[in-house]
Amino acid sequence: MTVTTRIVHRRGTLQRRTRRRVENRTAGWQLPTLGVIALVVVGAVGLTGLVGASTIAAMSAGLPPPTDLDKLGFDQPTIVYDRDGKVELGRFEDERRRVLAYDSIPKTILDATTSAEDRTFWQNAGVDVPALVSAVAENASGTSDRGASTITQQLVRARLLPEDVVQAGADRYVRKVKEIIQALRVNEAYPGEAGKERVITAYLNEIFYGHGAYGIAAAAEIYFGVHDLSKLTIGQAALLAGLPKSPTTLDPYRYAKRDKKGRLVVAPGSPPLVRRDWVLGGMAGTARWSKPDTAALEAAYKEPVILAGDRPVRIPGGQFTWQVKRQLQEILGPNADLERGGYRVTSTLDWRAQRIAEKWLAAAAITPNTSRRAAERFYSRMRIPAAERSWIRDLRGKDLHNAALVALDYRTGDVLAYVGSAGYARDDIASAKFEPKYDVAGDGSRQPGSAWKPILYASAFDAKRLTPGSLLLDVTTEFDRSQDWAPRDADQLERGPVLVRKALQYSLNIPAIRALQRVGNERVAATAERMGIRFAGGRQAFLQAGLAGALGTVEVRPLDLASAYGTIANGGVRQAPRMVQEIRGPDGKVVWEAPKPEGTRAISPGAAYQVTDILAGNTDPSQNDIWAAKTELRGPDGKRRRPAAVKTGTTNDARDLGTYGFLPPRKDGVGLVVGVWMGNSDHSYPRAAKPATSLTAAAPLWRAFMREYTKKWPVTSFRRSKDVVQTTIDKWSGGRPGPWTRQTIKEWFIRGTQPGAAHAIDRPGLLYRASCGGWRVDPVQAELGPTSWQADVADWLRRAHGGPGVRGRLDSATAYFWHERSWGGPLAGSCVVRGADHHRGDRGGHGRDKGPGNGHGKKDRPPKPIAPSPTPAPTPAPTG
C-alpha cells in the first residue's frame, strides 16, 4: 500500500487530499527503511500544517543516537542488606521499580503486552504503518485523536527524545514526527529478534503502570503481591498489560471493595476489567507463544481480580537503615542520587543480633505498658526465660516507655545491632512518650549520668593526674558557695576516704567531682572528643557545665558513648562507627568497599587498661556484689564467669537510664561493646512513686541481650597492656605503704607513675598524720582541692567521731564503705579513744569484717547496705 498526501493552502486553512492505493496488505510486510521514513514523516507533517517541513534530515537534527538504548539506565531504588547480603533492611526510592532481564520475563507477559499495545511488534519496523495511515486519516477527518504508537515509539518518547521536544508546551506534532523518525532509527540500529527483545525489555522496565509502579515487576507486586512473575495468571497478566494506556483512569484500586472475606475485589464491568477482557481477546488471535483456548479464555474472563492492598513500606532495619543512608551520602558525595541510583548496599548489621535486640527492647519498654495478659502472651511467644521475667514485670507502672540499644564491634567500628527506639513499626501505640520512629540512639541527645565517669577517669589517668590507687574524698561538700551547690550521693551517705577504683566501681558522685577538679574540664572535653563524643551544644557546653560535668549532665548521643566505651575496650584506639561494608552499582560492580580499619589513638593503652580493669570488677561478685547481681555473665556451660566491663548511669529523677559495657575480644578478633538507654521519647520525667534506676531497668536489659547473643561464644579474658605494672599500695590512702599502713592491696599503674617511681602520682601517707603516739586518719590534709572545701571535710571528721549515721548540715550522713568497718584507723582529733575508734578494722584486721554497716543498726547485725544510685539527689548546677 502507498499513500500520497498533498498539502494545499486555502484562506489560511489546510486541506488534505489523500490518495490511497493498496498494492499489498499482509501482516508482515515492510518497506525499505528510507521510503518508510519519507512516507510517514510527510504524512505526519500533513497533520499540522507545517508547510514545506524541510527534510527528513532536518527533522532528525538534534535526536540522540539510537544506540543510546545501550546506555539507558532505569531509576532504581537503593537497597540495603544485612552483613550477609541476605536480608533486605530497607530501600530508598522515588519510583517503585525492579529491573528485569529479558530471560526473567514470562512469555505470558510478553504476549499480553504486545496484544495491548502493539500487535505487530515482532514484525513491524518500529512503526505500524497501516495503523499510522489510518490514524492520519481519522485525525484529518476530525473523528478521533488517535495516536497509533508502537511499543518502540512509546519507549522512544519516554527515553530517546530531547528534553525540549517532550517538555510541557512543546509542539505535539513536531514531537510525533521526531518520535516516528527515532523509532525507525532504533529499529534499524537493533535489527532482528535480538533487537526486538532489547526494545520490549527496556519498555517493560520503563513504563508507568499507575499506583506508584514503574515497570512490570513493581506492578505485579503492588497490585497482586507477586514477586515471581511466572506465578501471574493469564488474566492478571492481561490486566497489567492494559494499564499503561491510562494508568490513573484504569487503576484497579479505584474500583475495588472489600468482600465478606475481607478481600479487596475489583468490581466486574469496571474499566480495568473491560480493558483486561479486550487484551485477552487479542491474545487469542495474536499471541506469539501463549495463545489461550476457549476454555482458558472463559476462565480468565470469570476470574475475580483480587488486589494485594496497599501495604505499608517495610523497613526491617528501622532507624539503622536511615543512618546507613547518611553514611552513603558521605561516602558517595552529596550529588549521589540514592533514590534512583540503583545501588546495592551490604551493611554491617548482624541480623541475628538485631532480632535479639528488638525482642528484648520490646519486652522491657513495651510490654510493661500493655495489659498483663498481652505481656504474658509476648513472653511465651518470644520465649522469654522465666528467670528474666521478674525484672520486666517490676517495670510495670514505672512510666518508662522507650529504649534504645547499640552493639558494635569495637575492633572495626562495625555496627552489629542498632535499635533507635523500641518497636519501629509500632505506630499503633505511638504517643508523646513512645515515638517509635524517633532515633534516640543516633539523633537523640541524652544525659549519660554516671555512665560518663569512665570517660572522666580515663582522661585523668591519661593526663597522669590520677591513678586507680589515688585517694579521693567521698565527703559532701559545698563546691560552689555562690550557688549553694552541694550535690550528694543518691543514698545521701558519705563514706570518707575512698580510692579511685572503688569510687568508680560503686559510682560515687562526690569523688568524681573532685576528680574533674583535678584534671580540668578542658582536658576531659578534648579527650572525650578524641574518643568520638559529640556534646549537645558543642565543647563549650561541657566547659560551661563546670564541675557538674563530672556527673554526666551534658547531653551526648548514646551511639557516641557506646563508641567511646569501645575505644576503652580497644586499648585506647578509636574506630568510628561504620554501617556500610560494600556498595555496588546497578551493574553489579563494586563502587566502594570499606577500607581496612586503622583507627586513631585517643588515650594511652595504659589508661584504657586501667579503666577496663576497674569496670570489669562490676561484673565480678568478689569485687562488687551489688552491681554484679545485675550484670554478671556466664559462659556456654553456665558455670564459668565471663569477664565483662560495665558501667551504669541514672540521671536526676531517673529521666535517663543507661548501661554500657564490653567483652574481651574473641579469638577471631571480634570485640563487642553494647550500650543501652531507657527513658521516654519526649524526655519527660517518669511519674512513678519509686522510679526505676539503671540497676533495675537498663542493666538487666543489657545483660539479657548479652546473655542471648553471646551464649555460644567461648570465654576469653582481657589482655593486660604492656604499659602497666602492678604495685603494692596502702589500702586506705593509696601511695607507697609506710608506718601508717594497716592493710595493703595491689593496684595497676601506668609504668613510671607507680608509687616509688620517678613520676609517682600518689603521695605516700596522704590520709595520715602522726598524732597521739601513732598515726591517725586526717582527711582534711587529704583534701587537695580549693581550701574552701576543707571546712566541710573538717565537719565530716567531727561527725565521724560519732560513728556512722551522723547527719550534717548538708543533709548527708557518715557511713563506712561497703563491707568495711573502719575509715582506715583511729580518727585525728582528741587523743581520748572513742567508741567509734574501737572497731576491729582499726586494729589492722585483714578480711575479718563480717559485713557492711551504715550506722543504723546493731553492731552484731548491721543492716543491709543501700545500693547507690549513680546520681545526686538534687539537680547539679553548672558552676561556670
CSV table of C-alpha atoms in Angstrom, one decimal, residues 208-402:
chain,number,residue,atom,x,y,z
A,208,PHE,CA,4.4,3.5,34.3
A,209,TYR,CA,1.6,1.2,35.4
A,210,GLY,CA,-0.1,3.5,37.9
A,211,HIS,CA,-0.3,3.4,41.7
A,212,GLY,CA,3.4,4.2,42.0
A,213,ALA,CA,4.5,1.2,40.0
A,214,TYR,CA,7.2,1.7,37.3
A,215,GLY,CA,8.0,-1.4,35.3
A,216,ILE,CA,6.1,-4.7,35.2
A,217,ALA,CA,7.9,-6.2,38.2
A,218,ALA,CA,6.8,-3.4,40.5
A,219,ALA,CA,3.3,-3.5,39.1
A,220,ALA,CA,3.0,-7.2,39.8
A,221,GLU,CA,4.0,-6.6,43.4
A,222,ILE,CA,1.8,-3.5,44.0
A,223,TYR,CA,-1.4,-4.9,42.5
A,224,PHE,CA,-1.1,-8.6,43.2
A,225,GLY,CA,1.7,-9.0,45.8
A,226,VAL,CA,3.5,-11.3,43.3
A,227,HIS,CA,7.3,-11.2,43.2
A,228,ASP,CA,7.9,-14.1,40.8
A,229,LEU,CA,6.1,-13.0,37.6
A,230,SER,CA,5.8,-16.7,36.5
A,231,LYS,CA,3.1,-17.0,39.1
A,232,LEU,CA,0.8,-14.5,37.5
A,233,THR,CA,-2.3,-15.9,35.9
A,234,ILE,CA,-3.2,-15.0,32.3
A,235,GLY,CA,-6.0,-12.8,33.5
A,236,GLN,CA,-3.6,-10.9,35.9
A,237,ALA,CA,-1.0,-10.5,33.1
A,238,ALA,CA,-3.7,-9.1,30.7
A,239,LEU,CA,-4.9,-6.7,33.3
A,240,LEU,CA,-1.4,-5.4,34.0
A,241,ALA,CA,-0.7,-5.1,30.3
A,242,GLY,CA,-3.8,-2.9,29.8
A,243,LEU,CA,-2.9,-0.3,32.4
A,244,PRO,CA,-0.2,1.8,30.7
A,245,LYS,CA,-2.9,3.1,28.2
A,246,SER,CA,-4.3,5.2,31.1
A,247,PRO,CA,-2.7,4.3,34.4
A,248,THR,CA,-4.8,6.7,36.5
A,249,THR,CA,-8.2,6.1,34.9
A,250,LEU,CA,-7.7,2.3,34.9
A,251,ASP,CA,-6.1,2.0,38.4
A,252,PRO,CA,-7.9,-1.1,39.8
A,253,TYR,CA,-7.7,0.2,43.3
A,254,ARG,CA,-10.2,2.9,42.3
A,255,TYR,CA,-12.8,0.2,41.6
A,256,ALA,CA,-12.1,-2.3,44.5
A,257,LYS,CA,-14.1,-3.0,47.6
A,258,ARG,CA,-13.8,-5.4,50.4
A,259,ASP,CA,-15.9,-8.6,50.1
A,260,LYS,CA,-17.3,-10.6,53.0
A,261,LYS,CA,-14.0,-12.4,53.3
A,262,GLY,CA,-12.1,-9.2,53.6
A,263,ARG,CA,-10.6,-9.4,50.2
A,264,LEU,CA,-10.1,-6.4,48.0
A,265,VAL,CA,-12.0,-7.3,44.9
A,266,VAL,CA,-12.3,-5.2,41.7
A,267,ALA,CA,-15.9,-4.6,40.6
A,268,PRO,CA,-17.0,-6.7,37.5
A,269,GLY,CA,-17.6,-4.5,34.5
A,270,SER,CA,-15.3,-1.7,35.7
A,271,PRO,CA,-12.9,-0.1,33.2
A,272,PRO,CA,-9.8,-2.0,34.1
A,273,LEU,CA,-11.7,-5.3,33.7
A,274,VAL,CA,-13.2,-4.2,30.4
A,275,ARG,CA,-9.7,-3.4,29.2
A,276,ARG,CA,-8.4,-6.8,30.5
A,277,ASP,CA,-11.0,-8.7,28.6
A,278,TRP,CA,-10.1,-6.8,25.4
A,279,VAL,CA,-6.4,-7.7,25.9
A,280,LEU,CA,-7.4,-11.3,26.5
A,281,GLY,CA,-9.4,-11.4,23.3
A,282,GLY,CA,-6.4,-10.0,21.4
A,283,MET,CA,-4.1,-12.7,22.9
A,284,ALA,CA,-6.4,-15.4,21.5
A,285,GLY,CA,-5.7,-14.2,17.9
A,286,THR,CA,-2.3,-12.5,18.0
A,287,ALA,CA,-0.3,-14.1,20.9
A,288,ARG,CA,3.0,-15.4,19.7
A,289,TRP,CA,3.5,-18.0,22.5
A,290,SER,CA,0.6,-18.3,24.9
A,291,LYS,CA,-2.5,-18.4,22.8
A,292,PRO,CA,-5.3,-19.3,25.3
A,293,ASP,CA,-8.0,-21.6,24.0
A,294,THR,CA,-11.7,-21.0,24.5
A,295,ALA,CA,-11.8,-22.7,27.9
A,296,ALA,CA,-8.8,-20.8,29.2
A,297,LEU,CA,-10.3,-17.5,28.0
A,298,GLU,CA,-13.6,-18.2,29.7
A,299,ALA,CA,-11.8,-19.0,32.9
A,300,ALA,CA,-9.8,-15.8,32.7
A,301,TYR,CA,-12.9,-13.7,32.0
A,302,LYS,CA,-14.6,-15.0,35.1
A,303,GLU,CA,-11.5,-14.8,37.3
A,304,PRO,CA,-12.1,-12.3,40.1
A,305,VAL,CA,-9.4,-9.7,40.4
A,306,ILE,CA,-8.2,-9.7,44.0
A,307,LEU,CA,-5.7,-7.0,44.9
A,308,ALA,CA,-2.9,-7.2,47.4
A,309,GLY,CA,-3.9,-3.9,49.0
A,310,ASP,CA,-1.7,-1.0,49.8
A,311,ARG,CA,0.9,-2.3,52.1
A,312,PRO,CA,3.0,0.0,54.4
A,313,VAL,CA,6.6,0.4,53.4
A,314,ARG,CA,8.6,-2.2,55.2
A,315,ILE,CA,11.9,-1.1,56.7
A,316,PRO,CA,13.1,-4.1,58.8
A,317,GLY,CA,16.3,-2.2,59.6
A,318,GLY,CA,14.3,0.6,61.2
A,319,GLN,CA,16.4,3.6,62.2
A,320,PHE,CA,19.6,1.8,61.2
A,321,THR,CA,18.5,2.0,57.6
A,322,TRP,CA,18.3,5.7,57.7
A,323,GLN,CA,21.6,6.0,59.4
A,324,VAL,CA,23.0,4.0,56.6
A,325,LYS,CA,21.6,6.5,54.1
A,326,ARG,CA,23.6,9.2,55.9
A,327,GLN,CA,26.8,7.3,55.6
A,328,LEU,CA,26.1,6.5,51.9
A,329,GLN,CA,25.7,10.2,51.2
A,330,GLU,CA,29.0,10.9,52.9
A,331,ILE,CA,30.7,8.1,51.0
A,332,LEU,CA,29.3,8.8,47.5
A,333,GLY,CA,29.0,12.5,47.8
A,334,PRO,CA,26.1,14.9,48.1
A,335,ASN,CA,25.2,14.6,44.4
A,336,ALA,CA,24.7,10.8,44.5
A,337,ASP,CA,21.1,10.1,43.8
A,338,LEU,CA,20.3,7.3,46.2
A,339,GLU,CA,16.6,7.2,45.3
A,340,ARG,CA,17.3,6.5,41.6
A,341,GLY,CA,20.9,5.2,41.6
A,342,GLY,CA,20.1,1.5,42.0
A,343,TYR,CA,22.9,0.9,44.5
A,344,ARG,CA,23.1,-2.4,46.3
A,345,VAL,CA,24.5,-1.9,49.8
A,346,THR,CA,25.9,-4.5,52.1
A,347,SER,CA,25.7,-3.1,55.6
A,348,THR,CA,27.4,-4.2,58.8
A,349,LEU,CA,24.3,-5.2,60.6
A,350,ASP,CA,24.1,-8.7,62.1
A,351,TRP,CA,20.5,-9.7,61.6
A,352,ARG,CA,20.6,-12.2,64.5
A,353,ALA,CA,21.8,-9.5,66.8
A,354,GLN,CA,19.2,-7.1,65.5
A,355,ARG,CA,16.3,-9.5,66.2
A,356,ILE,CA,17.6,-10.3,69.7
A,357,ALA,CA,17.9,-6.6,70.4
A,358,GLU,CA,14.4,-5.8,69.1
A,359,LYS,CA,12.9,-8.6,71.2
A,360,TRP,CA,14.5,-7.5,74.5
A,361,LEU,CA,13.7,-3.8,73.9
A,362,ALA,CA,10.1,-4.7,73.2
A,363,ALA,CA,10.0,-6.8,76.4
A,364,ALA,CA,11.5,-4.1,78.6
A,365,ALA,CA,9.9,-0.9,77.1
A,366,ILE,CA,6.6,-2.0,75.6
A,367,THR,CA,5.2,-5.0,77.5
A,368,PRO,CA,5.2,-3.2,80.9
A,369,ASN,CA,2.8,-0.7,79.4
A,370,THR,CA,0.4,-3.2,77.9
A,371,SER,CA,-2.1,-5.4,79.6
A,372,ARG,CA,-0.8,-8.2,81.8
A,373,ARG,CA,-2.4,-10.8,79.5
A,374,ALA,CA,-0.8,-9.3,76.4
A,375,ALA,CA,2.5,-9.1,78.1
A,376,GLU,CA,2.4,-12.8,79.2
A,377,ARG,CA,1.5,-13.8,75.6
A,378,PHE,CA,4.5,-11.9,74.4
A,379,TYR,CA,6.8,-13.6,76.9
A,380,SER,CA,5.6,-17.0,75.7
A,381,ARG,CA,5.7,-16.2,72.0
A,382,MET,CA,9.2,-14.7,72.2
A,383,ARG,CA,10.4,-17.4,74.6
A,384,ILE,CA,11.5,-15.0,77.3
A,385,PRO,CA,13.1,-17.2,80.0
A,386,ALA,CA,11.2,-17.4,83.3
A,387,ALA,CA,14.3,-16.1,85.1
A,388,GLU,CA,14.2,-12.9,83.1
A,389,ARG,CA,10.5,-12.1,83.5
A,390,SER,CA,10.6,-10.8,87.1
A,391,TRP,CA,12.7,-7.7,86.4
A,392,ILE,CA,10.5,-7.0,83.4
A,393,ARG,CA,7.3,-7.3,85.4
A,394,ASP,CA,8.8,-5.0,88.0
A,395,LEU,CA,8.9,-2.2,85.4
A,396,ARG,CA,5.1,-2.1,85.2
A,397,GLY,CA,3.9,1.2,86.5
A,398,LYS,CA,7.4,2.8,86.3
A,399,ASP,CA,6.3,5.1,83.4
A,400,LEU,CA,9.2,4.1,81.2
A,401,HIS,CA,8.0,3.8,77.6
A,402,ASN,CA,11.1,3.6,75.3
